[in-house]
Tab-separated table of C-alpha atoms in Angstrom:
chain	number	residue	atom	x	y	z
A	1459	VAL	CA	-29.290	94.809	31.496
A	1460	GLN	CA	-25.911	95.630	30.759
A	1461	LEU	CA	-23.726	98.343	32.070
A	1462	VAL	CA	-20.463	99.133	30.442
A	1463	GLU	CA	-17.640	101.678	31.949
A	1464	SER	CA	-15.044	103.579	30.078
A	1465	GLY	CA	-12.975	106.458	30.858
A	1466	GLY	CA	-10.063	105.129	33.047
A	1467	GLY	CA	-6.406	105.101	32.551
A	1468	VAL	CA	-3.079	106.305	33.955
A	1469	VAL	CA	-3.505	110.700	35.021
A	1470	GLN	CA	-1.386	112.746	36.669
A	1471	PRO	CA	-1.580	113.904	40.337
A	1472	GLY	CA	-4.367	117.130	40.514
A	1473	ARG	CA	-5.502	116.734	36.706
A	1474	SER	CA	-9.172	115.308	36.180
A	1475	LEU	CA	-10.967	112.596	34.873
A	1476	ARG	CA	-14.608	111.912	33.588
A	1477	LEU	CA	-15.583	108.244	33.499
A	1478	SER	CA	-18.752	107.413	31.730
A	1479	CYS	CA	-21.089	104.486	32.328
A	1480	ALA	CA	-23.255	103.231	29.300
A	1481	ALA	CA	-26.812	101.539	30.016
A	1482	SER	CA	-28.733	99.313	28.055
A	1483	GLY	CA	-31.393	96.580	28.486
A	1484	PHE	CA	-33.677	98.436	30.827
A	1485	THR	CA	-35.253	101.943	31.173
A	1486	PHE	CA	-32.393	103.964	32.291
A	1487	SER	CA	-34.676	107.034	33.145
A	1488	ASN	CA	-36.373	105.190	35.740
A	1489	TYR	CA	-33.268	104.069	38.053
A	1490	ALA	CA	-30.776	105.810	40.168
A	1491	MET	CA	-27.241	105.074	39.753
A	1492	HIS	CA	-24.071	104.607	41.685
A	1493	TRP	CA	-20.335	104.415	41.428
A	1494	VAL	CA	-18.404	102.235	43.694
A	1495	ARG	CA	-14.883	101.756	43.693
A	1496	GLN	CA	-11.829	99.381	44.831
A	1497	ALA	CA	-8.339	100.327	45.189
A	1498	PRO	CA	-5.798	97.411	44.374
A	1499	GLY	CA	-6.107	94.934	47.019
A	1500	LYS	CA	-8.885	96.603	49.377
A	1501	GLY	CA	-12.512	96.559	49.906
A	1502	LEU	CA	-15.109	98.276	48.158
A	1503	GLU	CA	-15.886	101.910	48.707
A	1504	TRP	CA	-19.184	103.710	47.993
A	1505	VAL	CA	-18.626	107.026	45.615
A	1506	ALA	CA	-21.645	108.610	44.627
A	1507	VAL	CA	-25.269	108.201	43.716
A	1508	ILE	CA	-27.610	110.227	41.270
A	1509	SER	CA	-31.404	109.430	41.328
A	1510	TYR	CA	-33.368	108.538	38.535
A	1511	ASP	CA	-34.118	112.186	37.287
A	1512	GLY	CA	-30.695	113.866	38.330
A	1513	ASN	CA	-32.281	115.966	40.919
A	1514	THR	CA	-30.472	114.530	44.017
A	1515	LYS	CA	-27.114	113.639	44.102
A	1516	HIS	CA	-24.776	112.336	47.321
A	1517	TYR	CA	-21.133	111.788	47.478
A	1518	ALA	CA	-18.613	109.904	49.672
A	1519	ASP	CA	-16.825	112.344	51.974
A	1520	SER	CA	-13.632	111.360	50.168
A	1521	VAL	CA	-14.596	112.704	46.905
A	1522	LYS	CA	-16.815	115.463	48.123
A	1523	GLY	CA	-16.251	119.028	46.714
A	1524	ARG	CA	-14.074	117.622	43.737
A	1525	SER	CA	-16.357	115.256	42.206
A	1526	THR	CA	-19.465	115.743	40.103
A	1527	ILE	CA	-22.012	112.735	39.413
A	1528	SER	CA	-24.294	113.573	36.403
A	1529	ARG	CA	-26.494	111.712	33.987
A	1530	ASP	CA	-27.900	112.068	30.455
A	1531	ASN	CA	-31.112	109.881	30.133
A	1532	PRO	CA	-31.551	110.386	26.366
A	1533	LYS	CA	-28.154	108.807	25.973
A	1534	ASN	CA	-28.649	106.262	28.881
A	1535	THR	CA	-25.030	106.951	30.260
A	1536	VAL	CA	-23.831	108.033	33.726
A	1537	TYR	CA	-20.640	110.142	34.286
A	1538	LEU	CA	-18.449	110.825	37.168
A	1539	GLN	CA	-15.875	113.572	36.743
A	1540	ILE	CA	-13.306	113.563	39.720
A	1541	ASN	CA	-10.826	117.018	39.753
A	1542	SER	CA	-7.712	117.180	41.405
A	1543	LEU	CA	-6.855	113.619	41.579
A	1544	ARG	CA	-4.801	112.029	44.265
A	1545	ALA	CA	-2.779	108.531	44.599
A	1546	GLU	CA	-5.447	107.421	46.795
A	1547	ASP	CA	-8.036	107.971	44.064
A	1548	THR	CA	-6.538	105.138	42.172
A	1549	ALA	CA	-9.228	102.029	42.246
A	1550	VAL	CA	-11.471	100.319	39.507
A	1551	TYR	CA	-14.178	101.987	39.502
A	1552	TYR	CA	-17.798	100.419	39.030
A	1553	CYS	CA	-21.047	101.533	37.776
A	1554	ALA	CA	-24.220	100.006	39.661
A	1555	ARG	CA	-27.913	99.913	39.090
A	1556	VAL	CA	-30.292	99.738	42.075
A	1557	ARG	CA	-32.955	96.804	42.067
A	1558	VAL	CA	-35.933	99.031	42.504
A	1559	SER	CA	-36.922	101.794	39.966
A	1560	TYR	CA	-37.151	105.201	41.283
A	1561	ASP	CA	-35.353	104.100	44.544
A	1562	THR	CA	-31.798	105.310	45.515
A	1563	GLY	CA	-31.180	102.872	47.681
A	1564	ALA	CA	-27.723	100.476	47.969
A	1565	TYR	CA	-29.212	96.979	46.746
A	1566	TYR	CA	-27.128	96.755	43.381
A	1567	ALA	CA	-28.734	94.033	41.446
A	1568	TYR	CA	-26.547	95.220	38.618
A	1569	TRP	CA	-22.611	96.077	37.869
A	1570	GLY	CA	-20.414	97.022	35.045
A	1571	GLN	CA	-17.018	95.562	34.685
A	1572	GLY	CA	-15.347	98.179	36.212
A	1573	THR	CA	-12.785	100.676	34.604
A	1574	LEU	CA	-9.205	101.040	36.423
A	1575	VAL	CA	-8.080	104.522	37.414
A	1576	SER	CA	-4.443	104.907	37.744
A	1577	VAL	CA	-3.231	108.171	39.499
A	1578	SER	CA	0.677	108.423	38.910
A	1579	SER	CA	3.362	110.954	37.689
B	1171	ALA	CA	-20.905	108.090	58.443
B	1172	ILE	CA	-21.712	104.775	59.681
B	1173	ARG	CA	-19.045	102.578	60.504
B	1174	MET	CA	-19.729	98.728	59.291
B	1175	THR	CA	-17.523	96.029	61.189
B	1176	GLN	CA	-17.522	92.802	60.118
B	1177	SER	CA	-16.046	89.590	61.464
B	1178	PRO	CA	-13.973	87.838	60.810
B	1179	SER	CA	-11.763	89.270	58.342
B	1180	SER	CA	-11.209	85.660	57.013
B	1181	LEU	CA	-11.804	81.955	57.473
B	1182	SER	CA	-10.904	78.690	56.352
B	1183	ALA	CA	-13.489	76.174	56.138
B	1184	SER	CA	-14.364	73.134	54.077
B	1185	VAL	CA	-16.675	72.337	51.144
B	1186	GLY	CA	-20.090	71.425	53.174
B	1187	ASP	CA	-19.427	73.295	56.544
B	1188	ARG	CA	-21.582	75.546	58.046
B	1189	VAL	CA	-20.385	79.342	57.890
B	1190	THR	CA	-21.354	82.603	59.581
B	1191	VAL	CA	-20.222	86.076	59.171
B	1192	THR	CA	-21.274	89.163	60.797
B	1193	CYS	CA	-21.652	92.492	60.092
B	1194	ARG	CA	-22.278	95.040	63.306
B	1195	ALA	CA	-23.156	98.796	62.523
B	1196	SER	CA	-21.777	101.625	64.481
B	1197	GLN	CA	-25.529	102.760	65.246
B	1198	GLY	CA	-28.957	101.581	64.000
B	1199	ILE	CA	-30.146	101.013	60.799
B	1200	ARG	CA	-33.134	99.232	61.198
B	1201	ASN	CA	-32.725	96.351	58.603
B	1202	ASP	CA	-31.344	98.275	55.605
B	1203	LEU	CA	-28.516	96.365	54.901
B	1204	ALA	CA	-26.961	93.940	51.861
B	1205	TRP	CA	-24.652	91.205	51.412
B	1206	TYR	CA	-22.742	91.068	48.310
B	1207	GLN	CA	-20.311	88.301	47.262
B	1208	GLN	CA	-16.995	89.341	44.980
B	1209	LYS	CA	-14.716	86.678	43.462
B	1210	PRO	CA	-11.173	87.864	42.282
B	1211	GLY	CA	-11.322	90.240	39.107
B	1212	THR	CA	-15.237	90.091	39.101
B	1213	ALA	CA	-17.780	93.047	40.094
B	1214	PRO	CA	-19.718	92.232	43.336
B	1215	LYS	CA	-22.832	90.512	43.278
B	1216	LEU	CA	-25.932	90.833	45.201
B	1217	LEU	CA	-26.978	87.718	47.445
B	1218	ILE	CA	-29.009	89.359	50.081
B	1219	TYR	CA	-30.934	92.837	50.498
B	1220	ALA	CA	-32.953	94.118	53.114
B	1221	ALA	CA	-30.996	91.924	55.750
B	1222	SER	CA	-32.913	88.777	54.888
B	1223	SER	CA	-34.328	88.457	51.088
B	1224	LEU	CA	-32.805	86.350	49.168
B	1225	GLN	CA	-32.027	88.333	45.327
B	1226	GLY	CA	-33.367	86.091	42.518
B	1227	GLY	CA	-31.120	83.652	41.257
B	1228	VAL	CA	-28.860	83.280	44.550
B	1229	PRO	CA	-29.114	79.522	45.995
B	1230	SER	CA	-30.979	78.784	49.344
B	1231	ARG	CA	-28.082	77.868	51.065
B	1232	PHE	CA	-27.539	81.659	51.345
B	1233	SER	CA	-29.681	83.211	53.979
B	1234	GLY	CA	-29.300	86.901	56.274
B	1235	SER	CA	-30.928	87.663	59.595
B	1236	GLY	CA	-30.376	90.936	62.171
B	1237	ALA	CA	-31.858	94.162	62.625
B	1238	GLY	CA	-30.932	97.026	64.233
B	1239	THR	CA	-26.633	97.053	64.544
B	1240	ASP	CA	-26.189	93.229	64.278
B	1241	PHE	CA	-26.582	91.258	61.533
B	1242	THR	CA	-25.236	87.832	60.051
B	1243	LEU	CA	-25.282	85.950	56.486
B	1244	THR	CA	-25.131	81.921	56.930
B	1245	ILE	CA	-24.112	80.114	54.252
B	1246	SER	CA	-25.510	76.681	55.606
B	1247	SER	CA	-23.400	73.932	53.289
B	1248	LEU	CA	-20.379	75.939	51.909
B	1249	GLN	CA	-20.058	75.086	47.859
B	1250	PRO	CA	-16.454	75.250	46.310
B	1251	GLU	CA	-17.904	78.201	44.250
B	1252	ASP	CA	-18.586	80.134	47.438
B	1253	PHE	CA	-14.862	80.886	48.176
B	1254	ALA	CA	-14.997	84.409	47.709
B	1255	THR	CA	-15.075	87.841	49.840
B	1256	TYR	CA	-18.480	89.056	51.445
B	1257	TYR	CA	-18.858	92.328	52.176
B	1258	CYS	CA	-21.928	94.199	54.166
B	1259	LEU	CA	-23.395	97.523	52.871
B	1260	GLN	CA	-25.758	99.772	55.177
B	1261	ASP	CA	-28.557	101.121	53.168
B	1262	TYR	CA	-29.951	103.331	55.651
B	1263	ASN	CA	-28.314	106.994	54.889
B	1264	PHE	CA	-25.512	108.868	53.337
B	1265	PRO	CA	-22.625	108.048	52.859
B	1266	ARG	CA	-23.345	104.498	52.028
B	1267	THR	CA	-20.709	102.328	53.811
B	1268	PHE	CA	-19.276	98.919	53.312
B	1269	GLY	CA	-17.765	96.683	55.666
B	1270	GLN	CA	-13.965	95.699	55.271
B	1271	GLY	CA	-15.076	92.284	54.151
B	1272	THR	CA	-14.519	88.595	55.112
B	1273	LYS	CA	-12.148	86.346	52.768
B	1274	VAL	CA	-13.483	82.687	52.697
B	1275	GLU	CA	-10.956	80.447	52.213
B	1276	ILE	CA	-10.344	76.493	51.583
B	1277	LYS	CA	-9.234	74.617	54.209
């Protein structure tokens, strides 16, 4: 199992960014995927989840209304777009795969290496 | 949102010590709780799920217990590779919420 995030970088406040997570080594279309972030020197914060079929999505209050999680099962990729970026969105963003197929639960058996998003003018 | 409160925020311990970290939920979450270990600069690692089930490949010195609102992670004999930060995470409802973390340091 391998998860590789990309799309991070330095972005100005108010702009948008789309993160990608490319998956391999398992049947991607059978697993829900989550995004978790960690601000520098801080704890972990759950961000969003998308079900295996893309029909169910949930978001943290901190990003709700300005973020969209999506997936492309034929491309084995999950995305997180965040609009109207704020300084407090600065963090390492991890994608994570749940333990059990078809479950949207929070037991993340596999994680990517993370991609750093820095919101600064 | 359910609030997860860990204690202590940090602790100092020696190799061979028995270490206990607690996590309290602001409402009952059955046994829908996981524990993660994170070392600096790396992604978290799943240790325990469903409050007391050991994830494959995790040493048996790690154990979890509890249900409802109060949970415990125990390391029976602390090893050098166990110095890290530990987080609980509730899997009961959305939004998922983590505890603030417990840093285990070398005494």
